[in-house]
Short mmCIF file of C-alpha atoms and ligand atoms in Angstrom, two decimals:
data_model
loop_
_atom_site.label_atom_id
_atom_site.label_comp_id
_atom_site.label_asym_id
_atom_site.label_seq_id
_atom_site.Cartn_x
_atom_site.Cartn_y
_atom_site.Cartn_z
CA MET A 290 -47.32 -22.17 -32.35
CA VAL A 291 -46.24 -18.70 -31.83
CA LYS A 292 -47.01 -18.38 -28.18
CA ARG A 293 -44.57 -21.68 -27.58
CA ILE A 294 -42.00 -20.27 -29.50
CA LYS A 295 -43.01 -17.22 -26.98
CA ARG A 296 -42.61 -18.88 -24.38
CA ASN A 297 -39.53 -20.61 -24.69
CA ALA A 298 -37.86 -17.56 -25.84
CA TYR A 299 -39.08 -16.46 -21.84
CA THR A 300 -37.71 -19.63 -20.49
CA LEU A 301 -34.36 -18.82 -22.74
CA MET A 302 -34.35 -14.88 -22.19
CA MET A 303 -35.11 -15.62 -17.83
CA THR A 304 -31.95 -18.80 -18.19
CA ALA A 305 -29.65 -16.19 -19.20
CA LEU A 306 -30.76 -13.41 -16.69
CA GLY A 307 -30.80 -15.45 -13.95
CA LEU A 308 -26.99 -16.86 -15.34
CA LEU A 309 -25.81 -13.01 -15.46
CA LEU A 310 -27.43 -12.35 -12.58
CA VAL A 311 -25.49 -15.80 -10.67
CA GLY A 312 -22.14 -14.90 -12.62
CA GLY A 313 -21.74 -11.20 -11.63
CA ILE A 314 -22.52 -12.64 -8.01
CA TYR A 315 -19.91 -15.13 -7.91
CA PHE A 316 -17.63 -12.55 -9.61
CA SER A 317 -18.60 -9.77 -7.65
CA PHE A 318 -18.39 -11.42 -3.83
CA VAL A 319 -17.47 -15.13 -4.74
CA ALA A 320 -14.22 -15.38 -6.85
CA PRO A 321 -10.80 -14.82 -5.35
CA LYS A 322 -9.79 -10.91 -6.58
CA GLU A 323 -6.32 -9.00 -6.07
CA VAL A 324 -7.61 -7.06 -3.42
CA GLU A 325 -5.08 -4.04 -2.29
CA VAL A 326 -3.46 -2.47 0.75
CA GLY A 327 -3.03 0.32 1.43
CA VAL A 328 0.51 1.00 3.01
CA SER A 329 2.74 3.95 3.20
CA LEU A 330 6.65 2.45 2.17
CA ASP A 331 9.75 3.84 3.90
CA LYS A 332 11.66 4.62 0.79
CA GLN A 333 10.60 4.12 -2.29
CA TYR A 334 14.69 3.02 -4.47
CA SER A 335 15.33 5.08 -7.36
CA SER A 336 18.41 2.31 -8.90
CA VAL A 337 19.12 -1.09 -8.41
CA ASP A 338 22.80 0.06 -7.03
CA GLU A 339 20.81 1.66 -4.44
CA MET A 340 19.36 -1.59 -3.50
CA LYS A 341 22.61 -3.66 -3.88
CA GLN A 342 23.53 -1.41 -1.70
CA GLU A 343 21.05 -2.24 1.02
CA ALA A 344 21.02 -5.73 -0.03
CA GLN A 345 23.03 -8.45 2.69
CA LEU A 346 22.34 -11.23 -0.39
CA ILE A 347 21.72 -11.20 -3.41
CA VAL A 348 20.13 -14.63 -5.29
CA GLU A 349 18.63 -16.04 -8.58
CA GLY A 350 16.59 -19.25 -7.50
CA THR A 351 13.14 -20.40 -7.66
CA ALA A 352 9.99 -20.54 -5.45
CA SER A 353 9.46 -23.53 -4.39
CA THR A 354 5.50 -24.73 -3.27
CA LYS A 355 5.84 -24.46 0.35
CA GLN A 356 4.36 -21.53 1.81
CA GLN A 357 2.74 -20.78 5.19
CA GLY A 358 1.22 -17.65 6.03
CA ILE A 359 1.03 -15.89 9.05
CA ARG A 360 -1.56 -13.64 11.12
CA TYR A 361 0.30 -11.32 13.07
CA GLN A 362 -2.01 -8.36 14.48
CA ASN A 363 -4.92 -8.03 11.88
CA MET A 364 -1.91 -8.49 9.33
CA LEU A 365 -1.04 -11.62 6.53
CA PHE A 366 1.82 -12.31 5.54
CA THR A 367 3.28 -15.85 3.92
CA VAL A 368 6.84 -17.40 4.57
CA THR A 369 7.82 -18.84 1.36
CA ASP A 370 10.81 -21.32 1.42
CA PHE A 371 13.02 -20.26 -1.76
CA HIS A 372 15.73 -22.63 -3.28
CA ILE A 373 19.20 -21.24 -4.31
CA ASN A 374 20.53 -21.76 -7.23
CA LYS A 375 22.73 -18.94 -8.22
CA THR A 376 24.53 -16.20 -4.95
CA ILE A 377 25.04 -12.89 -7.22
CA LYS A 378 26.02 -11.26 -3.78
CA GLY A 379 26.61 -12.10 -0.33
CA HIS A 380 26.24 -15.55 1.10
CA ALA A 381 23.89 -17.64 2.94
CA ASP A 382 24.17 -20.35 5.43
CA LYS A 383 22.07 -22.73 3.57
CA LYS A 384 21.00 -23.89 -0.04
CA THR A 385 17.07 -23.27 0.78
CA ILE A 386 16.08 -20.20 2.47
CA ARG A 387 12.77 -18.56 3.91
CA ILE A 388 11.31 -15.55 2.37
CA LEU A 389 8.90 -13.36 4.35
CA GLU A 390 5.99 -11.20 2.67
CA THR A 391 3.16 -8.46 4.02
CA GLY A 392 0.10 -10.11 2.55
CA GLY A 393 -0.44 -13.57 0.89
CA PHE A 394 -3.97 -15.18 0.07
CA ASP A 395 -6.10 -14.82 2.87
CA GLY A 396 -8.47 -17.50 1.69
CA LYS A 397 -10.76 -15.28 0.10
CA ASN A 398 -8.12 -12.87 -1.63
CA TYR A 399 -4.86 -12.41 -2.56
CA LEU A 400 -3.26 -9.47 -0.44
CA THR A 401 -1.51 -6.96 -2.96
CA VAL A 402 1.09 -4.28 -2.04
CA GLU A 403 1.14 -1.89 -4.94
CA GLY A 404 -0.10 -3.88 -7.03
CA ASN A 405 2.01 -6.92 -6.63
CA LYS A 406 1.21 -10.43 -5.29
CA ILE A 407 3.50 -12.06 -2.87
CA MET A 408 6.22 -15.01 -4.88
CA ASP A 409 4.01 -17.50 -6.69
CA LYS A 410 4.96 -21.29 -6.54
CA ASN A 411 7.42 -22.39 -8.65
CA GLN A 412 8.78 -19.70 -10.58
CA SER A 413 12.14 -17.84 -10.60
CA TYR A 414 13.03 -14.84 -9.48
CA VAL A 415 16.26 -11.91 -8.55
CA LEU A 416 15.68 -11.54 -5.14
CA PHE A 417 17.56 -8.88 -3.29
CA LEU A 418 17.32 -9.63 0.33
CA GLN A 419 17.84 -8.13 3.78
CA LYS A 420 18.71 -10.50 6.93
CA TYR A 421 14.51 -10.13 8.68
CA GLN A 422 14.68 -8.33 12.36
CA GLY A 423 11.26 -8.66 13.88
CA SER A 424 8.58 -10.34 15.88
CA VAL A 425 5.88 -11.87 12.58
CA THR A 426 8.24 -14.86 12.79
CA ASN A 427 10.51 -16.11 14.82
CA GLN A 428 12.45 -18.45 12.70
CA ASP A 429 15.39 -17.30 10.80
CA ALA A 430 14.25 -15.51 7.48
CA TYR A 431 14.40 -12.74 5.11
CA VAL A 432 12.67 -9.77 3.42
CA ILE A 433 12.83 -8.57 0.06
CA ILE A 434 14.78 -4.83 -0.21
CA GLY A 435 11.55 -2.19 -0.18
CA ALA A 436 8.93 -5.24 0.34
CA TYR A 437 8.39 -5.94 -3.37
CA GLN A 438 11.45 -3.28 -5.36
CA GLY A 439 13.89 -6.28 -5.09
CA LYS A 440 12.52 -9.00 -6.44
CA PHE A 441 12.25 -9.90 -10.41
CA ALA A 442 10.37 -12.67 -11.50
CA VAL A 443 12.70 -15.08 -14.10
CA ASP A 444 11.68 -15.74 -17.46
CA GLY A 445 14.64 -17.87 -19.22
CA ASN A 446 16.74 -14.21 -20.43
CA ASP A 447 13.84 -12.14 -19.62
CA ILE A 448 12.58 -9.87 -16.38
CA SER A 449 9.70 -8.92 -14.96
CA PRO A 450 11.00 -6.12 -12.71
CA ALA A 451 7.52 -5.38 -9.96
CA HIS A 452 4.94 -2.91 -10.38
CA LYS A 453 5.36 0.87 -8.63
CA VAL A 454 8.90 0.46 -9.33
CA ALA A 455 11.31 3.58 -10.01
CA PRO A 456 11.75 3.83 -14.30
CA ALA A 457 15.74 2.66 -13.60
CA ILE A 458 14.28 -0.16 -12.16
CA ALA A 459 11.06 -0.71 -13.72
CA LYS A 460 13.00 -0.30 -17.52
CA LEU A 461 15.05 -3.81 -17.02
CA GLU A 462 14.38 -6.17 -19.81
CA THR A 463 16.86 -9.30 -19.39
CA LYS A 464 18.87 -10.62 -16.75
CA GLN A 465 22.05 -9.56 -18.66
CA ALA A 466 21.25 -6.29 -17.79
CA LEU A 467 20.26 -7.04 -14.45
CA ILE A 468 23.58 -8.48 -13.58
CA LYS A 469 25.19 -5.40 -15.44
CA ASP A 470 23.64 -2.97 -13.04
CA ILE A 471 24.62 -5.03 -9.84
CA GLN A 472 28.77 -5.78 -11.17
CA ASP A 473 28.21 -2.22 -12.28
CA GLN A 474 30.64 -0.12 -9.63
CA MET B 264 -0.04 31.09 -34.81
CA LYS B 265 -3.11 32.10 -33.29
CA LYS B 266 -4.74 28.54 -34.10
CA GLY B 267 -1.12 27.27 -31.99
CA LEU B 268 -1.43 30.49 -29.21
CA ALA B 269 -5.16 29.09 -28.74
CA ILE B 270 -3.78 25.22 -28.65
CA PHE B 271 -1.48 26.16 -26.02
CA ALA B 272 -3.55 28.37 -24.28
CA PHE B 273 -5.98 25.73 -23.76
CA LEU B 274 -3.09 22.95 -22.42
CA LEU B 275 -1.90 25.57 -19.78
CA VAL B 276 -5.80 25.52 -18.32
CA LEU B 277 -6.09 21.74 -19.24
CA GLY B 278 -2.51 21.92 -16.93
CA ALA B 279 -3.94 24.33 -14.73
CA TRP B 280 -7.84 22.57 -13.85
CA SER B 281 -5.92 18.53 -13.84
CA PRO B 282 -4.00 18.83 -10.90
CA THR B 283 -7.03 19.83 -8.92
CA PHE B 284 -8.53 16.59 -10.06
CA ALA B 285 -5.36 14.74 -8.72
CA TYR B 286 -6.58 12.58 -6.55
CA VAL B 287 -6.97 8.40 -6.87
CA LEU B 288 -9.73 6.46 -5.04
CA TRP B 289 -8.84 3.24 -4.07
CA GLY B 290 -12.89 2.15 -4.51
CA TYR B 291 -14.02 1.14 -1.70
CA LYS B 292 -16.79 3.14 0.31
CA TRP B 293 -18.24 3.72 3.87
CA ALA B 294 -22.44 3.85 4.13
CA SER B 295 -22.58 6.55 5.33
CA PRO B 296 -20.54 9.66 5.76
CA ASN B 297 -20.11 8.87 9.66
CA ILE B 298 -17.72 6.39 10.54
CA THR B 299 -16.41 5.16 14.19
CA TYR B 300 -12.70 4.50 14.76
CA GLU B 301 -10.36 5.21 18.00
CA CYS B 302 -6.47 6.25 17.65
CA ASP B 303 -6.10 4.17 21.19
CA MET B 304 -2.06 2.73 20.07
CA HIS B 305 0.16 4.54 23.05
CA GLY B 306 1.97 8.18 23.78
CA ASP B 307 2.82 10.26 20.58
CA TYR B 308 0.69 7.58 18.49
CA THR B 309 -2.13 8.18 19.83
CA THR B 310 -1.89 11.52 19.96
CA GLN B 311 -0.42 12.44 16.06
CA CYS B 312 -3.48 9.75 15.27
CA ASN B 313 -6.05 12.09 17.17
CA ASN B 314 -4.29 14.64 15.35
CA GLY B 315 -4.95 13.60 12.41
CA LYS B 316 -8.06 12.27 12.32
CA THR B 317 -9.74 15.65 13.49
CA GLU B 318 -8.40 16.71 10.43
CA TRP B 319 -10.64 14.91 8.13
CA SER B 320 -13.27 15.23 10.29
CA ASN B 321 -13.11 19.05 10.47
CA TRP B 322 -12.19 19.46 7.14
CA THR B 323 -13.78 16.93 5.05
CA ASP B 324 -17.68 15.81 4.10
CA VAL B 325 -16.82 13.27 7.03
CA ASN B 326 -17.45 12.63 10.26
CA LEU B 327 -14.86 11.14 12.63
CA SER B 328 -16.52 9.59 16.29
CA TYR B 329 -14.93 7.79 18.48
CA SER B 330 -15.82 3.82 19.11
CA SER B 331 -14.92 0.89 21.97
CA ASN B 332 -16.24 -1.15 18.42
CA PRO B 333 -15.54 0.72 16.02
CA GLY B 334 -14.91 0.95 11.92
CA ILE B 335 -11.12 2.19 11.66
CA THR B 336 -9.18 0.15 14.36
CA THR B 337 -5.79 1.47 14.78
CA THR B 338 -2.99 -0.52 15.88
CA ALA B 339 0.92 0.77 16.72
CA GLY B 340 4.02 -2.78 16.95
CA ASN B 341 6.73 -3.60 15.75
CA TYR B 342 6.32 -5.49 12.27
CA GLY B 343 10.62 -5.74 11.82
CA ASN B 344 11.76 -4.14 8.25
CA VAL B 345 9.40 -5.13 5.96
CA SER B 346 9.75 -1.57 4.45
CA TRP B 347 7.04 -0.69 5.09
CA SER B 348 5.79 2.10 8.05
CA GLY B 349 1.92 2.12 7.32
CA LEU B 350 -0.32 -0.37 6.85
CA CYS B 351 -4.28 0.25 6.21
CA SER B 352 -5.90 -3.11 5.18
CA VAL B 353 -9.65 -3.88 4.05
CA GLY B 354 -10.99 -6.07 7.47
CA SER B 355 -14.52 -6.93 6.62
CA SER B 356 -16.77 -5.12 3.17
CA SER B 357 -18.68 -6.44 0.84
CA GLY B 358 -18.79 -5.26 -2.74
CA SER B 359 -17.10 -2.04 -2.48
CA THR B 360 -19.50 -1.48 1.09
CA VAL B 361 -16.50 -1.63 3.49
CA TYR B 362 -17.98 -1.92 7.38
CA ARG B 363 -13.90 -2.31 9.39
CA MET B 364 -10.48 -0.97 8.01
CA ASP B 365 -7.76 -2.05 9.52
CA ILE B 366 -4.52 -0.10 10.27
CA SER B 367 -1.09 -0.78 11.28
CA ILE B 368 2.02 1.71 12.25
CA ASN B 369 4.74 -0.04 12.22
CA THR B 370 7.47 0.84 14.95
CA TYR B 371 9.86 -0.62 13.69
CA TYR B 372 10.43 2.70 11.74
CA THR B 373 8.56 5.07 12.92
CA ASP B 374 9.49 5.05 16.46
CA SER B 375 13.07 6.27 15.00
CA TYR B 376 10.73 9.70 13.16
CA SER B 377 9.53 13.44 14.24
CA SER B 378 6.06 13.40 15.42
CA GLN B 379 6.00 15.32 12.65
CA LYS B 380 6.70 12.99 10.31
CA ARG B 381 4.91 10.65 12.57
CA LYS B 382 1.30 12.20 12.68
CA GLY B 383 2.55 11.95 8.09
CA VAL B 384 2.34 8.19 8.13
CA ILE B 385 -1.14 7.62 10.30
CA THR B 386 -2.66 10.25 8.22
CA HIS B 387 -1.54 8.74 5.52
CA GLU B 388 -3.29 5.05 6.21
CA LEU B 389 -6.72 7.45 7.46
CA GLY B 390 -6.96 8.29 4.22
CA HIS B 391 -6.56 5.18 2.95
CA ALA B 392 -9.45 3.91 5.50
CA LEU B 393 -11.57 6.56 4.06
CA GLY B 394 -11.28 5.19 0.85
CA LEU B 395 -8.01 7.34 -0.87
CA SER B 396 -5.27 4.98 -2.89
CA HIS B 397 -2.17 7.28 -3.48
CA GLU B 398 -1.98 10.15 -5.64
CA ASN B 399 2.25 11.00 -6.43
CA ARG B 400 1.44 13.61 -9.15
CA LEU B 401 1.57 16.65 -7.09
CA GLY B 402 4.99 15.03 -5.53
CA PRO B 403 5.87 14.89 -2.19
CA GLY B 404 4.52 17.54 -0.90
CA GLY B 405 1.58 18.21 -2.84
CA SER B 406 -0.33 14.96 -1.84
CA VAL B 407 -0.56 13.25 2.41
CA MET B 408 -1.43 9.64 0.12
CA TYR B 409 2.10 10.59 -1.52
CA ASP B 410 3.00 7.08 -1.77
CA ASN B 411 6.19 7.00 0.93
CA ASP B 412 7.35 8.33 3.96
CA GLY B 413 9.59 10.74 2.03
CA ARG B 414 6.08 13.09 1.40
CA THR B 415 6.89 16.66 3.11
CA VAL B 416 3.22 17.09 3.66
CA TYR B 417 1.70 15.66 6.98
CA SER B 418 -1.66 17.02 6.80
CA PRO B 419 -4.69 16.16 4.24
CA THR B 420 -3.92 19.09 1.09
CA GLN B 421 -7.00 20.52 -0.82
CA ASP B 422 -6.84 17.32 -3.63
CA ASP B 423 -6.59 14.59 -0.56
CA ILE B 424 -10.08 17.04 0.52
CA ASN B 425 -11.37 16.61 -2.68
CA GLY B 426 -10.98 13.27 -2.89
CA VAL B 427 -13.04 12.41 -0.36
CA ASN B 428 -15.35 14.38 -0.47
CA ALA B 429 -15.51 13.42 -3.82
CA ILE B 430 -17.22 9.75 -2.25
CA TYR B 431 -19.24 10.67 0.41
ZN1 ZN C 211 -0.80 4.18 0.96
#
């Protein structure tokens, strides 16, 4: 009787240890992780106004489910189709534009820039944009000012600025506050 | 009063002490401090890459040696107005051990930089490749790992050196 309990306890313990090991290996080596790329930004924007000055286009809209990864010389980029609901500055030729971002899902991990993933599918954003000039894609595309700095996730009236932005940008919590900052001056 | 002074002195010592440990580690490391690299870009990029490489190699416990099939690869190309002048991505790793790090230098920005500023970008990216993350607490002149090209130092500082030596 005691022997059987001992044997059962032993089996239970070994099973638990086995599961822990498999789980540990899965989460350490297999499960998708956020993997940072180490960039040097050309500059850090100190305010919404500074981003506004350099933006050719400021829009509110929704990232579609259409995303295309592009490998260009050792690095992964992603182009996302973005549906514009409202144009705040400038003029876009189409209702749906293409946004080029550095990073994306490489089949194994989510590559991030300063802890920022590329846009989520079906998520709304306010974006500060410039026409893309370069050879990663030869189709018309836009890039976000400051890589991620000009990207604000929108949920109803609440907005979430990106990680690692200047304090004056990080403190914005509502769409009204952001729009006011854009319209001031 | 005495107590207040003691606390003040303690904070002062703490304040003077902590910046020497300001470096931030990325979480990746090479299996050994003997790491291979190449700087085969073009013109001044190759020169400044070699200058940066020599400083990291001579000033830290890491030993960088040239290989045509290296651990650290470098590419200079025109990636366009993507807002970064340099980038280092993990090319191959297992857990926290890296086997290859790929550095990309974006000539869209760096072609108009001075040689010094260009060297700053490449040296910064080499710092990532060795396992360092961004360090902004010391300001633009305190660490070559300052996160943007407003940095005013273009060589590893004592803090950067301490960071690499803490890994290897
Ligand atoms: Zn960096």
